Structures are given as structure tokens and as C-alpha cells.
mmCIF file of C-alpha atoms in Angstrom:
data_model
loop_
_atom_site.group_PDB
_atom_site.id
_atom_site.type_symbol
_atom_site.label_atom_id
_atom_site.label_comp_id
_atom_site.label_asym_id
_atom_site.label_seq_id
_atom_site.Cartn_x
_atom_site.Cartn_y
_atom_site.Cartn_z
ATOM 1 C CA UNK A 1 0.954 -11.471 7.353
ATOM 2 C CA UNK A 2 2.490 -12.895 10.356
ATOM 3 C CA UNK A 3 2.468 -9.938 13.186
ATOM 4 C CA UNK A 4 6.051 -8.926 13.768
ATOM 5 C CA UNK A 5 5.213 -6.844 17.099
ATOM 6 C CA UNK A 6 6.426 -9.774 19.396
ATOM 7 C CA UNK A 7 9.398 -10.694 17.286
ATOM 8 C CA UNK A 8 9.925 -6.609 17.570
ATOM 9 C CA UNK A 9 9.721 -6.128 21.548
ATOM 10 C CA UNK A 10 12.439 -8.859 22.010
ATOM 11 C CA UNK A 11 14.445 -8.396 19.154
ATOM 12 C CA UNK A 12 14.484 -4.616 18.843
ATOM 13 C CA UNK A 13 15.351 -3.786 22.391
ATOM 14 C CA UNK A 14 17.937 -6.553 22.231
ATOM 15 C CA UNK A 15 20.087 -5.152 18.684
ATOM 16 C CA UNK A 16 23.017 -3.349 18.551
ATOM 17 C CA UNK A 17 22.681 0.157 17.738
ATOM 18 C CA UNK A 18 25.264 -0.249 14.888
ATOM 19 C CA UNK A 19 22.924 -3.129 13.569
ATOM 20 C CA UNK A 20 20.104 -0.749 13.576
ATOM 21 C CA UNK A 21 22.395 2.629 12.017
ATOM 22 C CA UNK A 22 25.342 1.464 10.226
ATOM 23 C CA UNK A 23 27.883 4.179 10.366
ATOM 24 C CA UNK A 24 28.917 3.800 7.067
ATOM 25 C CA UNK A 25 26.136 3.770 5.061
ATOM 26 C CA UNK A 26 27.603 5.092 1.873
ATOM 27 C CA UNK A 27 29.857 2.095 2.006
ATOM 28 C CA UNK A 28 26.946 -0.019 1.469
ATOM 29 C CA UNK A 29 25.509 -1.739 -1.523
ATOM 30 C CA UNK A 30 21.528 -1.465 -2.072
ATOM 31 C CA UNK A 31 19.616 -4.772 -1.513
ATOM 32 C CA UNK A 32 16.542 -5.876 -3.710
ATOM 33 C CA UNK A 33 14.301 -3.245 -1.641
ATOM 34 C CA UNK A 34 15.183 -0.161 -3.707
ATOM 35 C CA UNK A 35 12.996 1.166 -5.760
ATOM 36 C CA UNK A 36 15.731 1.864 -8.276
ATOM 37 C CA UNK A 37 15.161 0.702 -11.430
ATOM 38 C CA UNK A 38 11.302 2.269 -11.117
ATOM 39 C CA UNK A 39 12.970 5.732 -9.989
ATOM 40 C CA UNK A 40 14.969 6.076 -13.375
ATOM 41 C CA UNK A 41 11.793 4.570 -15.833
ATOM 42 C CA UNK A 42 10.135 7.601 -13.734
ATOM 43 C CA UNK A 43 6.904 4.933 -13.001
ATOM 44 C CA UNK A 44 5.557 5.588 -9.422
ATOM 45 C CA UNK A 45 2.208 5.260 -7.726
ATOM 46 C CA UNK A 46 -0.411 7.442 -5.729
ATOM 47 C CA UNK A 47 -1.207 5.983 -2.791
ATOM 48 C CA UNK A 48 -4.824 8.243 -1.397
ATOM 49 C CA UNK A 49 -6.944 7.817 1.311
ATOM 50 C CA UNK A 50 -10.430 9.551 2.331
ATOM 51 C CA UNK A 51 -12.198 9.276 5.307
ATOM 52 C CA UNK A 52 -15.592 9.637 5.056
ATOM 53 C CA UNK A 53 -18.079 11.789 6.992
ATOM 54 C CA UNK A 54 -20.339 9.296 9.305
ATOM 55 C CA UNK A 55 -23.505 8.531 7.113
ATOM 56 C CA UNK A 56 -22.092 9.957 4.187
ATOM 57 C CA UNK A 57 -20.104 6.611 3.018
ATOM 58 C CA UNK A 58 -23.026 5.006 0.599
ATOM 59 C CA UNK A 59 -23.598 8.508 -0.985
ATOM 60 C CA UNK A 60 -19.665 8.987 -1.653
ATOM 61 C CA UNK A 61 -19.711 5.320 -3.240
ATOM 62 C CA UNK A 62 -22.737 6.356 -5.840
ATOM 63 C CA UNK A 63 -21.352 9.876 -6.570
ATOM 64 C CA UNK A 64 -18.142 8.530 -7.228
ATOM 65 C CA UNK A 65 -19.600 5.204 -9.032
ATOM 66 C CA UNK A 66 -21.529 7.601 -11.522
ATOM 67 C CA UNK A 67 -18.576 9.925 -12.618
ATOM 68 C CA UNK A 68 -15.179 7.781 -11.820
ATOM 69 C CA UNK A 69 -14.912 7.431 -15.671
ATOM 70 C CA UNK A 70 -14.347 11.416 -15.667
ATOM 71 C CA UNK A 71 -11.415 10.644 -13.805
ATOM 72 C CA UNK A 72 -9.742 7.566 -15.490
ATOM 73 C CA UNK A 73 -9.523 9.000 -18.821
ATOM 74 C CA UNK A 74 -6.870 10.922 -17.518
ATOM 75 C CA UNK A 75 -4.762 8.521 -15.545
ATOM 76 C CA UNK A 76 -4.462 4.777 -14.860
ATOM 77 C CA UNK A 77 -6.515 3.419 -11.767
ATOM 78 C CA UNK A 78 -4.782 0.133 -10.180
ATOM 79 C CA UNK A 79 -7.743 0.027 -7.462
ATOM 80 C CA UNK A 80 -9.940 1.155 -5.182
ATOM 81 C CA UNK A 81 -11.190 -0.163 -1.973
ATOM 82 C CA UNK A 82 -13.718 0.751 0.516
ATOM 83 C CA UNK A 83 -12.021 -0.216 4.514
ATOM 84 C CA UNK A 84 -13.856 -2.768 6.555
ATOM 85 C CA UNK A 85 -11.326 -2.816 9.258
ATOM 86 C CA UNK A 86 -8.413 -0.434 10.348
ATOM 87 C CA UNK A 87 -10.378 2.952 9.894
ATOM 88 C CA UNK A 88 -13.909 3.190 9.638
ATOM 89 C CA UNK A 89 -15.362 4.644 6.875
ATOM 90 C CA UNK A 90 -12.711 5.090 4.576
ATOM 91 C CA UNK A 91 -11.829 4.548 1.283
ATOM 92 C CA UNK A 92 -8.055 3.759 -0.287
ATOM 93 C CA UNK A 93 -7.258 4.185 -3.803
ATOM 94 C CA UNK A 94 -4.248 3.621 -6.364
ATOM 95 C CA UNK A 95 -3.248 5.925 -9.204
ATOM 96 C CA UNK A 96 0.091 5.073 -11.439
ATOM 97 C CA UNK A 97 2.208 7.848 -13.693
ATOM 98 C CA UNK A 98 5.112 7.725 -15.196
ATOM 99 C CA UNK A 99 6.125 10.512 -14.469
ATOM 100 C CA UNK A 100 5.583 13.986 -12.349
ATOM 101 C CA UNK A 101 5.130 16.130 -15.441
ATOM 102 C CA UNK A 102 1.971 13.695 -16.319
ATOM 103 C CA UNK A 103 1.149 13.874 -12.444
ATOM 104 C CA UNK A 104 0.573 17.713 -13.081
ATOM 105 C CA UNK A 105 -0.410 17.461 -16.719
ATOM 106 C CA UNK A 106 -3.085 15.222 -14.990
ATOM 107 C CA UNK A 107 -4.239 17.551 -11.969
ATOM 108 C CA UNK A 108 -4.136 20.929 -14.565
ATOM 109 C CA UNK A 109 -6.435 18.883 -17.041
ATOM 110 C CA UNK A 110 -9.221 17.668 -14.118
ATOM 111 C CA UNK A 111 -9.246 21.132 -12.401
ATOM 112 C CA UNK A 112 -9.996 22.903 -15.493
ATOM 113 C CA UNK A 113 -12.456 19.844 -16.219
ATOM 114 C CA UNK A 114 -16.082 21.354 -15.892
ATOM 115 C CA UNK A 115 -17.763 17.973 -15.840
ATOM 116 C CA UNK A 116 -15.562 16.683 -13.307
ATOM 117 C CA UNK A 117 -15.552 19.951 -10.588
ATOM 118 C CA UNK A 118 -19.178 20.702 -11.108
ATOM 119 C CA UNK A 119 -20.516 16.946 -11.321
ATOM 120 C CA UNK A 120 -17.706 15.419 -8.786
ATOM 121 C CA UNK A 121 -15.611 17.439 -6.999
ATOM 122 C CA UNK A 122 -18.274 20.450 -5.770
ATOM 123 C CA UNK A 123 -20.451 17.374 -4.591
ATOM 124 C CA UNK A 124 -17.773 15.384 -2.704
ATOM 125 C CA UNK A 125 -15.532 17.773 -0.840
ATOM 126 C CA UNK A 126 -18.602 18.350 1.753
ATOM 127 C CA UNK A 127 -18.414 14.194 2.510
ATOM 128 C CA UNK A 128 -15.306 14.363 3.763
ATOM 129 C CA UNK A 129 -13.670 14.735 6.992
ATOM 130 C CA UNK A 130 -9.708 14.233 5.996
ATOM 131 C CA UNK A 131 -7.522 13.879 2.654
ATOM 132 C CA UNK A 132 -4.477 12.304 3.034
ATOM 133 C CA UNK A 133 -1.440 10.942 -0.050
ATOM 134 C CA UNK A 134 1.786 9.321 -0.569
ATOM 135 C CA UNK A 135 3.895 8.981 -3.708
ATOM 136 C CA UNK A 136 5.587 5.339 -3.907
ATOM 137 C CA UNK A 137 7.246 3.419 -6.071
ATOM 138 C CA UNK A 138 7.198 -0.589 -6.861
ATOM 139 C CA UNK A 139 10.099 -2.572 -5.441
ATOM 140 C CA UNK A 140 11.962 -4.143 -8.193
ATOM 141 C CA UNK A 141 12.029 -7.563 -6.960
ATOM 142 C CA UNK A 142 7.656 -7.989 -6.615
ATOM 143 C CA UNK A 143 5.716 -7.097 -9.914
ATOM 144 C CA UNK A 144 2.271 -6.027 -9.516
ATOM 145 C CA UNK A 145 -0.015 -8.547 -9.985
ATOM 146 C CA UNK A 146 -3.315 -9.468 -10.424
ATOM 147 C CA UNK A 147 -5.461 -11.644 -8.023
ATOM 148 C CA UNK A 148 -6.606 -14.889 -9.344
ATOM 149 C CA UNK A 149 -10.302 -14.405 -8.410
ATOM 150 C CA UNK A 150 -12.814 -11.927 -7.172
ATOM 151 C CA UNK A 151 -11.465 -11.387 -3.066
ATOM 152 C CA UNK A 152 -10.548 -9.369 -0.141
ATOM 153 C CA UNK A 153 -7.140 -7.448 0.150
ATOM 154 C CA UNK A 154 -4.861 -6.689 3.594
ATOM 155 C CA UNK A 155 -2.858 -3.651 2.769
ATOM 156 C CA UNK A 156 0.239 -3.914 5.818
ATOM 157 C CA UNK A 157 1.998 -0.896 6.490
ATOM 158 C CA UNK A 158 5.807 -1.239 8.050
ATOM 159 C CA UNK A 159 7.215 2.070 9.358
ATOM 160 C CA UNK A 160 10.869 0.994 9.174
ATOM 161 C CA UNK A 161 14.192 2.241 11.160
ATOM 162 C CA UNK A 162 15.842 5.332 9.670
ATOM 163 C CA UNK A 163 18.558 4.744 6.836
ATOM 164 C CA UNK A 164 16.323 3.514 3.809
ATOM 165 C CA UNK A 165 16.683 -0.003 2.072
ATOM 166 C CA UNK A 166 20.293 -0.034 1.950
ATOM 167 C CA UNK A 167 20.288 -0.998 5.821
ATOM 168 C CA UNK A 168 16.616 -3.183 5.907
ATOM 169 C CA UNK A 169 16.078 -4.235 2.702
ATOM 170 C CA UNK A 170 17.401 -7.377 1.997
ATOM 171 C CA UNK A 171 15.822 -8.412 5.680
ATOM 172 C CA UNK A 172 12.492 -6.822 4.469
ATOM 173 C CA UNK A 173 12.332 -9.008 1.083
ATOM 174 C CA UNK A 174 13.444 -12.149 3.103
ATOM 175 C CA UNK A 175 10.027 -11.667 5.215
ATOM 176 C CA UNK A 176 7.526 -10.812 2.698
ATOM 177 C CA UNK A 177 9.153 -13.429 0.110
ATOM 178 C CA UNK A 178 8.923 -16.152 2.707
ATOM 179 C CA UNK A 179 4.817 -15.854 3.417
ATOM 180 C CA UNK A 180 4.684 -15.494 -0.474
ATOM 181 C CA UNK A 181 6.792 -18.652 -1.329
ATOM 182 C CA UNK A 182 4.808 -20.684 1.199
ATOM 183 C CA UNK A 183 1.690 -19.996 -0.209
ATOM 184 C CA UNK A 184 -0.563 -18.960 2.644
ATOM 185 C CA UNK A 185 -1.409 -15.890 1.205
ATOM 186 C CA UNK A 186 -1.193 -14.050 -2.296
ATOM 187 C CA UNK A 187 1.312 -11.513 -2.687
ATOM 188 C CA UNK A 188 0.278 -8.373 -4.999
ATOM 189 C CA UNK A 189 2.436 -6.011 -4.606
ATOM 190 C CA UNK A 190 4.986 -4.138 -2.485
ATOM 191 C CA UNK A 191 5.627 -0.419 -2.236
ATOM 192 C CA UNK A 192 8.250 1.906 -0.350
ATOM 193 C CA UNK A 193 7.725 5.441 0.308
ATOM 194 C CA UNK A 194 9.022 8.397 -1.607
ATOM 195 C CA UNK A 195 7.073 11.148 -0.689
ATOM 196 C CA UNK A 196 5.206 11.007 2.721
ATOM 197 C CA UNK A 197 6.568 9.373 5.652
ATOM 198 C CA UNK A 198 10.180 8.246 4.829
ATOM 199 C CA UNK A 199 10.959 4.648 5.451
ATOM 200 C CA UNK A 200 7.837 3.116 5.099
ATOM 201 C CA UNK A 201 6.974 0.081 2.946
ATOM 202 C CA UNK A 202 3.561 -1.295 1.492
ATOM 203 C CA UNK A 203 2.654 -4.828 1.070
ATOM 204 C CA UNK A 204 -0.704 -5.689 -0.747
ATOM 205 C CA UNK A 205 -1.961 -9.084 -0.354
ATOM 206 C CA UNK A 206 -5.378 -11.067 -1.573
ATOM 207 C CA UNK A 207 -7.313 -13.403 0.307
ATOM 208 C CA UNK A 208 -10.220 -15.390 -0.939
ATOM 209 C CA UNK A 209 -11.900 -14.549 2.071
ATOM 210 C CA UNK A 210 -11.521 -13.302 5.567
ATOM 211 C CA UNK A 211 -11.643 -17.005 7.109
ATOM 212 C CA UNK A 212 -9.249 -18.086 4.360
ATOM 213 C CA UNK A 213 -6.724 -15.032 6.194
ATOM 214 C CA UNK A 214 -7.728 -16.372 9.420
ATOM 215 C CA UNK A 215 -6.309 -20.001 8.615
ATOM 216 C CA UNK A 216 -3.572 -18.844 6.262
ATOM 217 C CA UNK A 217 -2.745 -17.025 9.070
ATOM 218 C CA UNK A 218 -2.660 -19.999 11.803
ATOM 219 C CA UNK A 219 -0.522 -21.835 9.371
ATOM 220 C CA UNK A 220 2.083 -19.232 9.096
ATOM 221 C CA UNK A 221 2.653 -18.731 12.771
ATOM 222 C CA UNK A 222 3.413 -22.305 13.006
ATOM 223 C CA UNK A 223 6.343 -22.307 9.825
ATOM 224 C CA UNK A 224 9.603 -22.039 10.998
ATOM 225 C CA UNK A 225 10.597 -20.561 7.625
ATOM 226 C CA UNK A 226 8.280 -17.587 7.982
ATOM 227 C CA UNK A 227 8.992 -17.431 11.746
ATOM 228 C CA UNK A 228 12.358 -17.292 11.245
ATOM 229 C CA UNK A 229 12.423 -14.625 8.536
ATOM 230 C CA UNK A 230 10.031 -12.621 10.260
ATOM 231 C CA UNK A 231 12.587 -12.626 13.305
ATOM 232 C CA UNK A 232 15.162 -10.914 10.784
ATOM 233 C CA UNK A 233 13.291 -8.288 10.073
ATOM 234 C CA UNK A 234 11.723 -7.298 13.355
ATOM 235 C CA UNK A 235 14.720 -6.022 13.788
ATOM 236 C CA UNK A 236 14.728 -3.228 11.835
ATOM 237 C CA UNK A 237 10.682 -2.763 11.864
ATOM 238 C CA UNK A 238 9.397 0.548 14.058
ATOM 239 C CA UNK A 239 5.510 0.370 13.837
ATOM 240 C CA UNK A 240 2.954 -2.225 11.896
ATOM 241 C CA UNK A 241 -0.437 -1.457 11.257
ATOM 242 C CA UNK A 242 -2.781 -2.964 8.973
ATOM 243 C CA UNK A 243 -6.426 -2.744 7.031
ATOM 244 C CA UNK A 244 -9.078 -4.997 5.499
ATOM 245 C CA UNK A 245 -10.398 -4.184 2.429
ATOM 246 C CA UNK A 246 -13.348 -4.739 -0.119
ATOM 247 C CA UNK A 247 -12.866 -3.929 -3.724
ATOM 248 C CA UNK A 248 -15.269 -1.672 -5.152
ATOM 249 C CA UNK A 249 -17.461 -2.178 -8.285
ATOM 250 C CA UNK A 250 -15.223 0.148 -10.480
ATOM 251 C CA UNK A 251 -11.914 -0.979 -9.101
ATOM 252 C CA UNK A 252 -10.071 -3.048 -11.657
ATOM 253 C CA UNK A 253 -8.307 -5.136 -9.008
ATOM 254 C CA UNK A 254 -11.500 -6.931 -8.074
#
């Protein structure tokens, strides 16, 4: 996606304060960025991340290739990726419930699962160097979607201004819709942040390739329509940081 940190240095610096922090926020109508209708069906996702110990990484892919059916017949896996750039090795994986109560229905069953502590679990922990999660939900106005063909994925992470959709959201949409609509890349989904750090959104996007990014890429920098959107919502963005990543042979988004 089109880099919003130059739009950001001018932009941010530049806004009102009262832009950025509405006074009255509970005067306010939401935008299409809440996660609304998901919070009251009670669907949400696990966003979890591993980094790896040095050396460790092709051993952690067999263990976990060998006994990752252990672990799905408790809970739906969306995907999981290995991370060719943004951290090395590290892996990123997806898990959806519909609810909390099957969230810890889920964690009881595996931790009273011998197959899965004595076979998985006892033989992983010692890979790793750091565990990290975040509980999200689906924004109403993206559905999750499937990639076309076998590719690469760019999960963007957008550490937005204090005060929740309500103040960025419709800006937010605006951006991401606009590199969708143009077709220079292949939106598949778009998360915001419940649990974890607050105001942060997720956008997952497919790319045949990396060169096919690359020129997808060029392409966008140069549309007006994307530039200007992206503009909007500089103004509310904090931080942007991104990853490349490779599906692995037992994720089902491929």
C-alpha cells in the first residue's frame, strides 16, 4: 500500500488539534470502520506472532507441519505465514471464534490435550524467543476473502490517533477502499484492534508476487485517487509498519 509517512510529516504537524481529538466525541456517529456488527454476532479473530530462535525456524515449520491438525480440530485456522521481511524469523498466524467462551472452551480442551502438550507444545516452547497476541475483529465494510491464486501477502499495520473509528474511520476506509477499487493490489481483509494496542487497524493484502507489489506499487504513487485519499488519512495515522509474507503448506489462505 502506498506509504503514508510523507503524507503524515506534512499533514500531521500541519492539523488542528480539534481535527485530530474532537471534543465531542459522544456527539458523533460511527463511520464504516467499527467493528460493530462483528462485536454483537460475538465473531472475532486471533491475531499471534512467534519469533523464532536463530536456526531453529525449519525445525519449528516440521514440528508444527506434523501435528497442526491437533490443533485445528479445535478451532478454525484462517492462515499462517512464515515472515520474509519485517522481522526475521517469525511466523504470523490467524485463529477465528465466535465467541470468548469457545476461546476458553478451546485453550481448556488443548491444555488438557496429551497429544498436543507432549507431541507439540513440550517440543516447541524451547524454539522460541517471544510470544506475542491480539484479539480483533473484521470491519464491517471488507469481508474476508480469499486470494484468487497461490501468492504472497503484505500484512500493514496503522497505529492510529487516540479516539477509535468514530474520529478516523470513515478517512481510514476512504484509503484502503481506494488502492482496492483501483486494482493494484488485492484486498483480503481488514482488522481493528480490540484487545492489544488500542487504535490499531490491520489490512491484509495478496500479491502474485513480490515484483507484481513492486509495480502495483509504482502505479499507485502516481493515481491521484489513491494519492489523494491517502492524504486524508495521514492525518489521523501515528505509526505504519509493514511485513512480507509466505504462506505455509498447512495454511488454508495459500
Amino acid at each position: 500500500m502506498y506509504n503514508l509517512r510523507g503524507a503524515l510529516s506534512r499533514v500531521y504537524a500541519a492539523a488542528p488539534r480539534s481535527r485530530l481529538f474532537p471534543g465531542n466525541l459522544g456527539q458523533q456517529r460511527s463511520t464504516g470502520t467499527s467493528a460493530g456488527s462483528q462485536q454483537q454476532n460475538g465473531t472475532f479473530y486471533e491475531f499471534r506472532t512467534y519469533i523464532i530462535q536463530p536456526g531453529k525456524v525449519a525445525d519449528f515449520m516440521k514440528l508444527t507441519s506434523d501435528n497442526i491438525h491437533l490443533r485445528t480440530a479445535h478451532s478454525e485456522l484462517i492462515g499462517y505465514w512464515s515472515v520474509e521481511v519485517g522481522c526475521l524469523n517469525e511466523v504470523f498466524h490467524i485463529w477465528k471464534y465466535d465467541s470468548y467462551k469457545e476461546r476458553a472452551a478451546v485453550r481448556e480442551a488443548l491444555a488438557n490435550n496429551k497429544d498436543w502438550q507432549q507431541n507439540y507444545i513440550s517440543k516447541m516452547l524451547p524454539m522460541l524467543l517471544n510470544q506475542t497476541n491480539e484479539i480483533v475483529y473484521k470491519v464491517p465494510w471488507a469481508e474476508l476473502r480469499k486470494p484468487p491464486k497461490k501468492g504472497v501477502y503484505e500484512l500493514i499495520n496503522y497505529q492510529m490517533v487516540p479516539g477509535g473509528p468514530v474520529v478516523w474511520g470513515k478517512a481510514f476506509q476512504k484509503a484502503v477502499s481506494a488502492h482496492n477499487h483501483v486494482g493494484y493490489c488485492t484486498l483480503i481483509g481488514v482488522f481493528h484492534s480490540e484487545f492489544g494496542h488500542l487504535n490499531k487497524v490491520h489490512s491484509l493484502w495478496w500479491h502474485e508476487d513480490g515484483d507484481e507489489r513492486a509495480a502495483g506499487r509504482r502505479r499507485a504513487q502516481k493515481d491521484v485517487r489513491v494519492v489523494a485519499a491517502v492524504r486524508d488519512s495521514a492525518t489521523y495515522l501515528v505509526s505504519q509498519t509493514n511485513k512480507f509474507l509466505h504462506p505455509t503448506p498447512y495454511s488454508p489462505l495459500k
